[in-house]
């Protein structure tokens, strides 16, 4: 007969929270692997097709065109690899001064073709801002999630606007991701950060979306950064997520701790 005491309710809740956190991490990793594999497949298809064309045709003009396309695809593959390696640099829970513009550019490399396929244009507005105190890998998970959500919201094309600015009053680096999609109704907006809640009916044709852990994971990550995340949405206008991260001070990196205020607001504009 086991002598191990039955875990208290508080211990059981803590265990379930840890299991949920692990599930969220695995979901983010699966999303990343899916996106990266899809992008590499596009690059390989381009290389193979133009290599075949160059082998079929003997004239210099066709071969030069084929080689140029192969070179372009190879350079894109190198950019994707660089982005993935950038995400792999920091797998711990430690935070350090982080340039959000670099994180954004590396993320967009992975989604460039997907955005183009669905006729999504990108606009970037980067102010001269100080580094944020952040775990780059975790912030990239949040950004990829928001960008994929924005793309899925605009089935017939649209715009994604990404802004980085410095809020001197709160001493935060602010990252905004805004789309021109259909917006989120108020009754759903207040629930979007709940674990396993989703406004989607299921994965789309790319296999993404519908798990409901995405925005809950984003909230947890921002909480761990002692930051804030705010959502504003107007039906028929679009949705905007703003992340406020503390500015990095001239000090040694610190371990992430939890404790944040999550704001969930409906836009009045």
PDB file of N, CA, C and O in Angstrom, residues 189-230:
ATOM      1  N   UNK A 189     -14.044  38.741 -27.687  1.00  0.00           N
ATOM      2  CA  UNK A 189     -12.812  39.462 -27.378  1.00  0.00           C
ATOM      3  C   UNK A 189     -12.404  39.286 -25.926  1.00  0.00           C
ATOM      4  O   UNK A 189     -11.229  39.127 -25.615  1.00  0.00           O
ATOM      5  N   UNK A 190     -13.378  39.297 -25.028  1.00  0.00           N
ATOM      6  CA  UNK A 190     -13.058  39.207 -23.604  1.00  0.00           C
ATOM      7  C   UNK A 190     -12.549  37.833 -23.195  1.00  0.00           C
ATOM      8  O   UNK A 190     -12.053  37.664 -22.083  1.00  0.00           O
ATOM      9  N   UNK A 191     -12.642  36.852 -24.089  1.00  0.00           N
ATOM     10  CA  UNK A 191     -12.258  35.487 -23.729  1.00  0.00           C
ATOM     11  C   UNK A 191     -11.003  34.986 -24.454  1.00  0.00           C
ATOM     12  O   UNK A 191     -10.556  33.869 -24.200  1.00  0.00           O
ATOM     13  N   UNK A 192     -10.426  35.793 -25.328  1.00  0.00           N
ATOM     14  CA  UNK A 192      -9.402  35.251 -26.222  1.00  0.00           C
ATOM     15  C   UNK A 192      -8.125  34.810 -25.522  1.00  0.00           C
ATOM     16  O   UNK A 192      -7.350  34.041 -26.083  1.00  0.00           O
ATOM     17  N   UNK A 193      -7.879  35.298 -24.277  1.00  0.00           N
ATOM     18  CA  UNK A 193      -6.675  34.865 -23.566  1.00  0.00           C
ATOM     19  C   UNK A 193      -6.930  33.654 -22.671  1.00  0.00           C
ATOM     20  O   UNK A 193      -6.036  33.214 -21.963  1.00  0.00           O
ATOM     21  N   UNK A 194      -8.146  33.115 -22.698  1.00  0.00           N
ATOM     22  CA  UNK A 194      -8.444  31.936 -21.884  1.00  0.00           C
ATOM     23  C   UNK A 194      -7.794  30.700 -22.496  1.00  0.00           C
ATOM     24  O   UNK A 194      -7.806  30.528 -23.720  1.00  0.00           O
ATOM     25  N   UNK A 195      -7.219  29.810 -21.669  1.00  0.00           N
ATOM     26  CA  UNK A 195      -6.627  28.575 -22.198  1.00  0.00           C
ATOM     27  C   UNK A 195      -7.655  27.760 -22.972  1.00  0.00           C
ATOM     28  O   UNK A 195      -8.796  27.592 -22.540  1.00  0.00           O
ATOM     29  N   UNK A 196      -7.251  27.298 -24.154  1.00  0.00           N
ATOM     30  CA  UNK A 196      -8.036  26.418 -25.010  1.00  0.00           C
ATOM     31  C   UNK A 196      -9.256  27.085 -25.644  1.00  0.00           C
ATOM     32  O   UNK A 196     -10.036  26.436 -26.317  1.00  0.00           O
ATOM     33  N   UNK A 197      -9.434  28.400 -25.435  1.00  0.00           N
ATOM     34  CA  UNK A 197     -10.516  29.086 -26.124  1.00  0.00           C
ATOM     35  C   UNK A 197     -10.018  29.531 -27.486  1.00  0.00           C
ATOM     36  O   UNK A 197      -8.910  30.051 -27.624  1.00  0.00           O
ATOM     37  N   UNK A 198     -10.837  29.338 -28.505  1.00  0.00           N
ATOM     38  CA  UNK A 198     -10.451  29.742 -29.857  1.00  0.00           C
ATOM     39  C   UNK A 198     -11.650  30.288 -30.599  1.00  0.00           C
ATOM     40  O   UNK A 198     -12.771  29.791 -30.446  1.00  0.00           O
ATOM     41  N   UNK A 199     -11.418  31.322 -31.404  1.00  0.00           N
ATOM     42  CA  UNK A 199     -12.463  31.859 -32.274  1.00  0.00           C
ATOM     43  C   UNK A 199     -12.502  31.109 -33.600  1.00  0.00           C
ATOM     44  O   UNK A 199     -13.342  31.396 -34.448  1.00  0.00           O
ATOM     45  N   UNK A 200     -11.585  30.145 -33.780  1.00  0.00           N
ATOM     46  CA  UNK A 200     -11.489  29.403 -35.038  1.00  0.00           C
ATOM     47  C   UNK A 200     -12.196  28.061 -34.906  1.00  0.00           C
ATOM     48  O   UNK A 200     -12.258  27.474 -33.831  1.00  0.00           O
ATOM     49  N   UNK A 201     -12.699  27.561 -36.024  1.00  0.00           N
ATOM     50  CA  UNK A 201     -13.388  26.274 -36.028  1.00  0.00           C
ATOM     51  C   UNK A 201     -12.414  25.105 -36.071  1.00  0.00           C
ATOM     52  O   UNK A 201     -12.780  23.971 -35.788  1.00  0.00           O
ATOM     53  N   UNK A 202     -11.160  25.371 -36.421  1.00  0.00           N
ATOM     54  CA  UNK A 202     -10.164  24.308 -36.503  1.00  0.00           C
ATOM     55  C   UNK A 202      -9.005  24.743 -37.368  1.00  0.00           C
ATOM     56  O   UNK A 202      -8.955  25.877 -37.837  1.00  0.00           O
ATOM     57  N   UNK A 203      -8.019  23.851 -37.584  1.00  0.00           N
ATOM     58  CA  UNK A 203      -6.864  24.199 -38.417  1.00  0.00           C
ATOM     59  C   UNK A 203      -7.290  24.582 -39.828  1.00  0.00           C
ATOM     60  O   UNK A 203      -8.260  24.050 -40.366  1.00  0.00           O
ATOM     61  N   UNK A 204      -6.551  25.526 -40.432  1.00  0.00           N
ATOM     62  CA  UNK A 204      -6.850  25.912 -41.810  1.00  0.00           C
ATOM     63  C   UNK A 204      -6.148  24.966 -42.763  1.00  0.00           C
ATOM     64  O   UNK A 204      -5.623  23.929 -42.372  1.00  0.00           O
ATOM     65  N   UNK A 205      -6.119  25.328 -44.053  1.00  0.00           N
ATOM     66  CA  UNK A 205      -5.546  24.435 -45.064  1.00  0.00           C
ATOM     67  C   UNK A 205      -4.053  24.221 -44.895  1.00  0.00           C
ATOM     68  O   UNK A 205      -3.487  23.264 -45.414  1.00  0.00           O
ATOM     69  N   UNK A 206      -3.390  25.106 -44.142  1.00  0.00           N
ATOM     70  CA  UNK A 206      -1.961  24.922 -43.874  1.00  0.00           C
ATOM     71  C   UNK A 206      -1.722  24.103 -42.612  1.00  0.00           C
ATOM     72  O   UNK A 206      -0.576  23.851 -42.246  1.00  0.00           O
ATOM     73  N   UNK A 207      -2.807  23.722 -41.924  1.00  0.00           N
ATOM     74  CA  UNK A 207      -2.669  22.943 -40.695  1.00  0.00           C
ATOM     75  C   UNK A 207      -2.477  23.787 -39.466  1.00  0.00           C
ATOM     76  O   UNK A 207      -2.192  23.271 -38.383  1.00  0.00           O
ATOM     77  N   UNK A 208      -2.649  25.103 -39.588  1.00  0.00           N
ATOM     78  CA  UNK A 208      -2.412  25.985 -38.450  1.00  0.00           C
ATOM     79  C   UNK A 208      -3.726  26.462 -37.852  1.00  0.00           C
ATOM     80  O   UNK A 208      -4.692  26.674 -38.553  1.00  0.00           O
ATOM     81  N   UNK A 209      -3.688  26.657 -36.547  1.00  0.00           N
ATOM     82  CA  UNK A 209      -4.808  27.291 -35.861  1.00  0.00           C
ATOM     83  C   UNK A 209      -5.798  26.309 -35.300  1.00  0.00           C
ATOM     84  O   UNK A 209      -5.877  25.146 -35.699  1.00  0.00           O
ATOM     85  N   UNK A 210      -6.573  26.786 -34.328  1.00  0.00           N
ATOM     86  CA  UNK A 210      -7.652  25.986 -33.794  1.00  0.00           C
ATOM     87  C   UNK A 210      -7.357  25.291 -32.482  1.00  0.00           C
ATOM     88  O   UNK A 210      -8.254  24.728 -31.873  1.00  0.00           O
ATOM     89  N   UNK A 211      -6.118  25.300 -31.988  1.00  0.00           N
ATOM     90  CA  UNK A 211      -5.789  24.605 -30.746  1.00  0.00           C
ATOM     91  C   UNK A 211      -6.234  25.387 -29.526  1.00  0.00           C
ATOM     92  O   UNK A 211      -6.499  24.811 -28.470  1.00  0.00           O
ATOM     93  N   UNK A 212      -6.307  26.709 -29.650  1.00  0.00           N
ATOM     94  CA  UNK A 212      -6.747  27.535 -28.544  1.00  0.00           C
ATOM     95  C   UNK A 212      -5.677  27.833 -27.518  1.00  0.00           C
ATOM     96  O   UNK A 212      -5.931  28.569 -26.566  1.00  0.00           O
ATOM     97  N   UNK A 213      -4.469  27.280 -27.660  1.00  0.00           N
ATOM     98  CA  UNK A 213      -3.428  27.540 -26.655  1.00  0.00           C
ATOM     99  C   UNK A 213      -2.560  28.726 -27.049  1.00  0.00           C
ATOM    100  O   UNK A 213      -1.781  29.212 -26.244  1.00  0.00           O
ATOM    101  N   UNK A 214      -2.705  29.225 -28.274  1.00  0.00           N
ATOM    102  CA  UNK A 214      -1.795  30.248 -28.756  1.00  0.00           C
ATOM    103  C   UNK A 214      -1.777  31.520 -27.939  1.00  0.00           C
ATOM    104  O   UNK A 214      -0.753  31.907 -27.390  1.00  0.00           O
ATOM    105  N   UNK A 215      -2.912  32.208 -27.833  1.00  0.00           N
ATOM    106  CA  UNK A 215      -2.948  33.485 -27.138  1.00  0.00           C
ATOM    107  C   UNK A 215      -2.783  33.311 -25.636  1.00  0.00           C
ATOM    108  O   UNK A 215      -2.260  34.198 -24.956  1.00  0.00           O
ATOM    109  N   UNK A 216      -3.223  32.194 -25.105  1.00  0.00           N
ATOM    110  CA  UNK A 216      -2.977  31.911 -23.690  1.00  0.00           C
ATOM    111  C   UNK A 216      -1.483  31.803 -23.423  1.00  0.00           C
ATOM    112  O   UNK A 216      -0.966  32.337 -22.429  1.00  0.00           O
ATOM    113  N   UNK A 217      -0.777  31.145 -24.334  1.00  0.00           N
ATOM    114  CA  UNK A 217       0.679  31.035 -24.217  1.00  0.00           C
ATOM    115  C   UNK A 217       1.333  32.403 -24.351  1.00  0.00           C
ATOM    116  O   UNK A 217       2.274  32.725 -23.615  1.00  0.00           O
ATOM    117  N   UNK A 218       0.844  33.212 -25.283  1.00  0.00           N
ATOM    118  CA  UNK A 218       1.378  34.576 -25.447  1.00  0.00           C
ATOM    119  C   UNK A 218       1.231  35.362 -24.151  1.00  0.00           C
ATOM    120  O   UNK A 218       2.167  36.056 -23.714  1.00  0.00           O
ATOM    121  N   UNK A 219       0.063  35.268 -23.540  1.00  0.00           N
ATOM    122  CA  UNK A 219      -0.174  35.979 -22.279  1.00  0.00           C
ATOM    123  C   UNK A 219       0.802  35.534 -21.201  1.00  0.00           C
ATOM    124  O   UNK A 219       1.380  36.359 -20.490  1.00  0.00           O
ATOM    125  N   UNK A 220       1.013  34.228 -21.091  1.00  0.00           N
ATOM    126  CA  UNK A 220       1.916  33.710 -20.065  1.00  0.00           C
ATOM    127  C   UNK A 220       3.347  34.184 -20.291  1.00  0.00           C
ATOM    128  O   UNK A 220       4.072  34.512 -19.341  1.00  0.00           O
ATOM    129  N   UNK A 221       3.768  34.225 -21.545  1.00  0.00           N
ATOM    130  CA  UNK A 221       5.123  34.669 -21.859  1.00  0.00           C
ATOM    131  C   UNK A 221       5.303  36.139 -21.490  1.00  0.00           C
ATOM    132  O   UNK A 221       6.307  36.515 -20.881  1.00  0.00           O
ATOM    133  N   UNK A 222       4.339  36.961 -21.847  1.00  0.00           N
ATOM    134  CA  UNK A 222       4.448  38.385 -21.531  1.00  0.00           C
ATOM    135  C   UNK A 222       4.383  38.616 -20.026  1.00  0.00           C
ATOM    136  O   UNK A 222       5.066  39.496 -19.491  1.00  0.00           O
ATOM    137  N   UNK A 223       3.581  37.848 -19.328  1.00  0.00           N
ATOM    138  CA  UNK A 223       3.549  37.932 -17.866  1.00  0.00           C
ATOM    139  C   UNK A 223       4.925  37.640 -17.285  1.00  0.00           C
ATOM    140  O   UNK A 223       5.376  38.306 -16.352  1.00  0.00           O
ATOM    141  N   UNK A 224       5.586  36.621 -17.829  1.00  0.00           N
ATOM    142  CA  UNK A 224       6.913  36.260 -17.344  1.00  0.00           C
ATOM    143  C   UNK A 224       7.932  37.361 -17.590  1.00  0.00           C
ATOM    144  O   UNK A 224       8.949  37.438 -16.900  1.00  0.00           O
ATOM    145  N   UNK A 225       7.663  38.222 -18.556  1.00  0.00           N
ATOM    146  CA  UNK A 225       8.552  39.345 -18.851  1.00  0.00           C
ATOM    147  C   UNK A 225       8.197  40.589 -18.033  1.00  0.00           C
ATOM    148  O   UNK A 225       8.785  41.655 -18.245  1.00  0.00           O
ATOM    149  N   UNK A 226       7.239  40.464 -17.142  1.00  0.00           N
ATOM    150  CA  UNK A 226       6.745  41.624 -16.381  1.00  0.00           C
ATOM    151  C   UNK A 226       6.246  42.709 -17.325  1.00  0.00           C
ATOM    152  O   UNK A 226       6.465  43.904 -17.115  1.00  0.00           O
ATOM    153  N   UNK A 227       5.613  42.260 -18.380  1.00  0.00           N
ATOM    154  CA  UNK A 227       5.093  43.186 -19.371  1.00  0.00           C
ATOM    155  C   UNK A 227       3.580  43.163 -19.397  1.00  0.00           C
ATOM    156  O   UNK A 227       2.917  42.592 -18.532  1.00  0.00           O
ATOM    157  N   UNK A 228       3.020  43.784 -20.412  1.00  0.00           N
ATOM    158  CA  UNK A 228       1.573  43.847 -20.593  1.00  0.00           C
ATOM    159  C   UNK A 228       1.229  43.557 -22.044  1.00  0.00           C
ATOM    160  O   UNK A 228       1.989  43.883 -22.945  1.00  0.00           O
ATOM    161  N   UNK A 229       0.074  42.961 -22.253  1.00  0.00           N
ATOM    162  CA  UNK A 229      -0.417  42.752 -23.613  1.00  0.00           C
ATOM    163  C   UNK A 229      -1.853  43.266 -23.673  1.00  0.00           C
ATOM    164  O   UNK A 229      -2.661  42.995 -22.784  1.00  0.00           O
ATOM    165  N   UNK A 230      -2.129  44.070 -24.674  1.00  0.00           N
ATOM    166  CA  UNK A 230      -3.446  44.678 -24.830  1.00  0.00           C
ATOM    167  C   UNK A 230      -3.977  44.368 -26.218  1.00  0.00           C
ATOM    168  O   UNK A 230      -3.224  44.384 -27.198  1.00  0.00           O
TER     169      UNK A 230
END
